[in-house]
């Protein structure tokens, strides 16, 4: 890739992010503080896609910066990947929340909200053109891989998708955090192994492409 190509990808992602900040495609616009477009290196073969921003992400405008994000960074580091190597974003770009006991609590985004946000995801991936997409959790995999994706049965496998040549799903880091003791150690190790498998898949695809 030439420096001009790389600059063009950075510029197109920045322009898309600026356009997205004005988004009113669904009701989440009413409660969001920040549109959490995504961040990292858009000139990358690997994109991580989560479900949607939580409170910390909504406040900062950055994806995966809360507890789940810290675990994701830690697991990536174990296979020598940092955010400088990859791009990180979400299926839904604004925090989905509900008022509970006088304060806003995170909730899963609805199918309609995911549908409304789909053009931002599709256009992000069209610019980056990753070789491998890593879906973090079942909802991301249901959007990007197939609609009745079962994370317990199908995680760690590689699928062809319309969004990029290859996608795989692994545990959402928030799910890993909720486990205790031996279960925590087991699913955390699986998350690391899946990220490493995605890294090795990139190497394999690059070799095959010559
Ligand atoms: N969970 C997600 O799915 N995305 C984030 O950005 C943070 C937590």
Short mmCIF file of C-alpha atoms and ligand atoms in Angstrom, two decimals:
data_model
loop_
_atom_site.label_atom_id
_atom_site.label_comp_id
_atom_site.label_asym_id
_atom_site.label_seq_id
_atom_site.Cartn_x
_atom_site.Cartn_y
_atom_site.Cartn_z
CA UNK A 1 0.00 0.00 0.00
CA UNK A 2 1.32 3.43 -0.92
CA UNK A 3 1.38 6.41 1.46
CA UNK A 4 -1.30 8.02 -0.72
CA UNK A 5 -3.61 4.99 -0.31
CA UNK A 6 -3.03 5.01 3.44
CA UNK A 7 -3.71 8.77 3.70
CA UNK A 8 -6.88 8.33 1.68
CA UNK A 9 -8.19 5.61 4.05
CA UNK A 10 -7.48 7.83 7.08
CA UNK A 11 -9.19 10.79 5.40
CA UNK A 12 -12.25 8.78 4.32
CA UNK A 13 -12.72 7.31 7.81
CA UNK A 14 -12.36 10.77 9.36
CA UNK A 15 -14.95 12.16 6.91
CA UNK A 16 -17.35 9.31 7.65
CA UNK A 17 -16.93 9.86 11.40
CA UNK A 18 -17.70 13.56 10.98
CA UNK A 19 -20.82 12.73 8.95
CA UNK A 20 -21.92 10.13 11.52
CA UNK A 21 -21.72 12.62 14.41
CA UNK A 22 -24.88 14.25 12.99
CA UNK A 23 -26.77 10.92 12.90
CA UNK A 24 -30.44 10.96 13.91
CA UNK A 25 -31.35 7.59 12.38
CA UNK A 26 -32.76 6.17 15.65
CA UNK A 27 -34.01 7.20 19.10
CA UNK A 28 -30.61 6.75 20.76
CA UNK A 29 -29.81 10.28 19.61
CA UNK A 30 -32.02 11.51 22.49
CA UNK A 31 -29.86 10.07 25.26
CA UNK A 32 -26.39 9.90 23.74
CA UNK A 33 -23.62 12.20 24.88
CA UNK A 34 -21.17 11.16 22.18
CA UNK A 35 -21.45 9.24 18.94
CA UNK A 36 -18.85 6.47 19.39
CA UNK A 37 -17.69 6.00 15.81
CA UNK A 38 -14.64 3.77 16.36
CA UNK A 39 -10.90 4.15 16.65
CA UNK A 40 -7.54 2.58 16.05
CA UNK A 41 -5.69 2.12 12.80
CA UNK A 42 -8.02 2.12 9.77
CA UNK A 43 -5.14 0.84 7.64
CA UNK A 44 -5.36 -2.63 9.10
CA UNK A 45 -6.20 -6.19 8.11
CA UNK A 46 -8.15 -6.75 11.36
CA UNK A 47 -11.26 -5.05 12.74
CA UNK A 48 -12.92 -5.82 16.08
CA UNK A 49 -16.67 -5.18 16.26
CA UNK A 50 -18.52 -5.06 19.58
CA UNK A 51 -22.21 -4.68 20.36
CA UNK A 52 -22.53 -1.05 21.38
CA UNK A 53 -20.98 1.56 23.66
CA UNK A 54 -21.57 1.63 27.41
CA UNK A 55 -21.49 4.54 29.81
CA UNK A 56 -17.74 5.22 29.72
CA UNK A 57 -17.68 5.02 25.93
CA UNK A 58 -20.69 7.38 25.72
CA UNK A 59 -18.87 9.89 27.92
CA UNK A 60 -15.54 9.69 26.13
CA UNK A 61 -16.68 9.03 22.55
CA UNK A 62 -14.20 6.12 22.38
CA UNK A 63 -15.02 2.40 21.97
CA UNK A 64 -14.06 -0.19 24.56
CA UNK A 65 -12.51 2.08 27.15
CA UNK A 66 -14.37 0.72 30.20
CA UNK A 67 -13.61 -2.53 32.06
CA UNK A 68 -14.41 -4.65 29.01
CA UNK A 69 -12.02 -2.56 26.94
CA UNK A 70 -9.21 -2.95 29.46
CA UNK A 71 -9.62 -6.72 29.29
CA UNK A 72 -9.71 -6.61 25.49
CA UNK A 73 -6.46 -4.60 25.42
CA UNK A 74 -4.87 -7.05 27.87
CA UNK A 75 -5.89 -10.09 25.77
CA UNK A 76 -4.70 -8.45 22.55
CA UNK A 77 -1.36 -7.63 24.16
CA UNK A 78 -0.86 -11.32 25.01
CA UNK A 79 -0.73 -12.06 21.28
CA UNK A 80 1.32 -8.92 20.57
CA UNK A 81 -1.52 -6.84 19.12
CA UNK A 82 -2.23 -3.26 20.19
CA UNK A 83 -4.83 -0.73 19.07
CA UNK A 84 -2.17 0.70 16.78
CA UNK A 85 -2.48 -2.48 14.70
CA UNK A 86 -6.27 -2.83 14.53
CA UNK A 87 -9.52 -0.87 14.29
CA UNK A 88 -12.18 -1.19 17.00
CA UNK A 89 -15.84 -0.24 16.58
CA UNK A 90 -19.36 -1.41 17.37
CA UNK A 91 -22.47 -2.57 15.51
CA UNK A 92 -24.45 0.21 17.24
CA UNK A 93 -22.56 3.46 17.69
CA UNK A 94 -24.63 5.18 20.41
CA UNK A 95 -25.22 3.96 23.95
CA UNK A 96 -28.49 2.07 24.43
CA UNK A 97 -29.80 2.76 27.91
CA UNK A 98 -32.90 2.78 30.07
CA UNK A 99 -33.86 4.89 33.11
CA UNK A 100 -33.78 2.70 36.23
CA UNK A 101 -34.05 4.07 39.78
CA UNK A 102 -33.27 7.61 38.64
CA UNK A 103 -30.19 6.73 36.61
CA UNK A 104 -29.46 5.51 33.12
CA UNK A 105 -28.47 1.86 32.86
CA UNK A 106 -27.02 0.13 29.79
CA UNK A 107 -29.34 -2.18 27.87
CA UNK A 108 -28.76 -4.27 24.74
CA UNK A 109 -29.51 -2.34 21.53
CA UNK A 110 -32.70 -3.45 19.74
CA UNK A 111 -32.76 -5.04 16.28
CA UNK A 112 -34.24 -1.81 14.90
CA UNK A 113 -31.39 0.24 16.41
CA UNK A 114 -28.84 -2.18 14.94
CA UNK A 115 -30.62 -1.92 11.56
CA UNK A 116 -30.62 1.88 11.69
CA UNK A 117 -26.89 1.88 12.45
CA UNK A 118 -25.96 -0.73 9.82
CA UNK A 119 -24.95 1.80 7.14
CA UNK A 120 -22.22 3.18 9.45
CA UNK A 121 -20.86 -0.31 10.03
CA UNK A 122 -21.04 -1.25 6.35
CA UNK A 123 -19.44 1.99 5.20
CA UNK A 124 -16.68 1.70 7.85
CA UNK A 125 -15.82 -1.78 6.63
CA UNK A 126 -16.04 -0.76 2.96
CA UNK A 127 -13.32 1.82 3.59
CA UNK A 128 -11.06 -0.33 5.77
CA UNK A 129 -11.54 -3.57 3.79
CA UNK A 130 -10.16 -5.80 6.57
CA UNK A 131 -9.04 -9.35 5.82
CA UNK A 132 -10.51 -10.60 9.10
CA UNK A 133 -13.37 -9.22 11.21
CA UNK A 134 -13.51 -10.31 14.84
CA UNK A 135 -17.04 -10.13 16.25
CA UNK A 136 -17.05 -9.60 20.00
CA UNK A 137 -20.09 -11.47 21.32
CA UNK A 138 -23.22 -13.01 19.87
CA UNK A 139 -25.11 -9.84 18.88
CA UNK A 140 -22.19 -8.63 16.75
CA UNK A 141 -21.91 -12.08 15.14
CA UNK A 142 -25.68 -12.12 14.47
CA UNK A 143 -25.30 -8.90 12.51
CA UNK A 144 -22.09 -9.71 10.69
CA UNK A 145 -22.10 -13.49 10.24
CA UNK A 146 -25.65 -14.89 10.32
CA UNK A 147 -28.81 -13.96 12.14
CA UNK A 148 -29.20 -17.03 14.39
CA UNK A 149 -25.53 -17.22 15.39
CA UNK A 150 -24.94 -19.30 18.55
CA UNK A 151 -21.80 -18.04 20.23
CA UNK A 152 -21.38 -21.17 22.39
CA UNK A 153 -21.37 -23.47 19.33
CA UNK A 154 -19.92 -21.27 16.62
CA UNK A 155 -17.24 -19.16 18.25
CA UNK A 156 -13.72 -19.51 16.91
CA UNK A 157 -14.86 -20.66 13.44
CA UNK A 158 -14.20 -18.64 10.31
CA UNK A 159 -17.06 -17.61 8.04
CA UNK A 160 -17.27 -15.84 4.71
CA UNK A 161 -19.40 -12.70 4.98
CA UNK A 162 -20.64 -9.88 2.81
CA UNK A 163 -18.83 -7.42 5.09
CA UNK A 164 -15.32 -8.75 4.55
CA UNK A 165 -13.66 -11.89 3.28
CA UNK A 166 -13.57 -13.65 6.66
CA UNK A 167 -15.24 -13.11 10.04
CA UNK A 168 -15.07 -15.01 13.29
CA UNK A 169 -16.71 -14.47 16.66
CA UNK A 170 -15.36 -14.77 20.13
CA UNK A 171 -16.63 -14.04 23.64
CA UNK A 172 -17.55 -10.46 24.41
CA UNK A 173 -15.04 -9.23 27.04
CA UNK A 174 -17.99 -8.14 29.26
CA UNK A 175 -19.15 -11.77 29.32
CA UNK A 176 -15.66 -12.87 30.32
CA UNK A 177 -15.57 -10.33 33.16
CA UNK A 178 -18.84 -11.70 34.54
CA UNK A 179 -17.33 -15.21 34.98
CA UNK A 180 -15.66 -16.26 38.22
CA UNK A 181 -12.82 -18.57 39.22
CA UNK A 182 -12.06 -21.42 36.82
CA UNK A 183 -14.77 -20.32 34.37
CA UNK A 184 -13.16 -16.88 34.14
CA UNK A 185 -9.73 -18.39 33.44
CA UNK A 186 -11.21 -20.72 30.82
CA UNK A 187 -13.18 -18.16 28.80
CA UNK A 188 -10.42 -15.58 29.08
CA UNK A 189 -7.96 -18.12 27.62
CA UNK A 190 -10.46 -18.83 24.81
CA UNK A 191 -10.73 -15.11 24.05
CA UNK A 192 -6.93 -14.85 23.79
CA UNK A 193 -6.75 -18.02 21.66
CA UNK A 194 -9.47 -16.73 19.30
CA UNK A 195 -7.71 -13.38 18.85
CA UNK A 196 -4.49 -15.27 18.14
CA UNK A 197 -6.30 -17.49 15.60
CA UNK A 198 -7.59 -14.32 13.87
CA UNK A 199 -4.02 -12.94 13.82
CA UNK A 200 -2.74 -16.17 12.28
CA UNK A 201 -5.59 -16.14 9.73
CA UNK A 202 -4.42 -12.70 8.57
CA UNK A 203 -0.90 -14.07 8.04
CA UNK A 204 -2.30 -17.06 6.14
CA UNK A 205 -4.49 -14.89 3.88
CA UNK A 206 -1.61 -12.52 3.17
CA UNK A 207 0.64 -15.45 2.23
CA UNK A 208 -2.06 -16.89 -0.03
CA UNK A 209 -2.44 -13.52 -1.75
CA UNK A 210 1.33 -13.50 -2.38
N1 LIG B 1 -19.14 -3.07 24.98
C1 LIG B 1 -19.24 -3.00 23.62
O1 LIG B 1 -19.84 -3.84 22.97
N2 LIG B 1 -18.66 -1.95 23.04
C2 LIG B 1 -17.99 -1.03 23.71
O2 LIG B 1 -17.49 -0.10 23.07
C3 LIG B 1 -17.89 -1.14 25.10
C4 LIG B 1 -18.47 -2.18 25.72
#
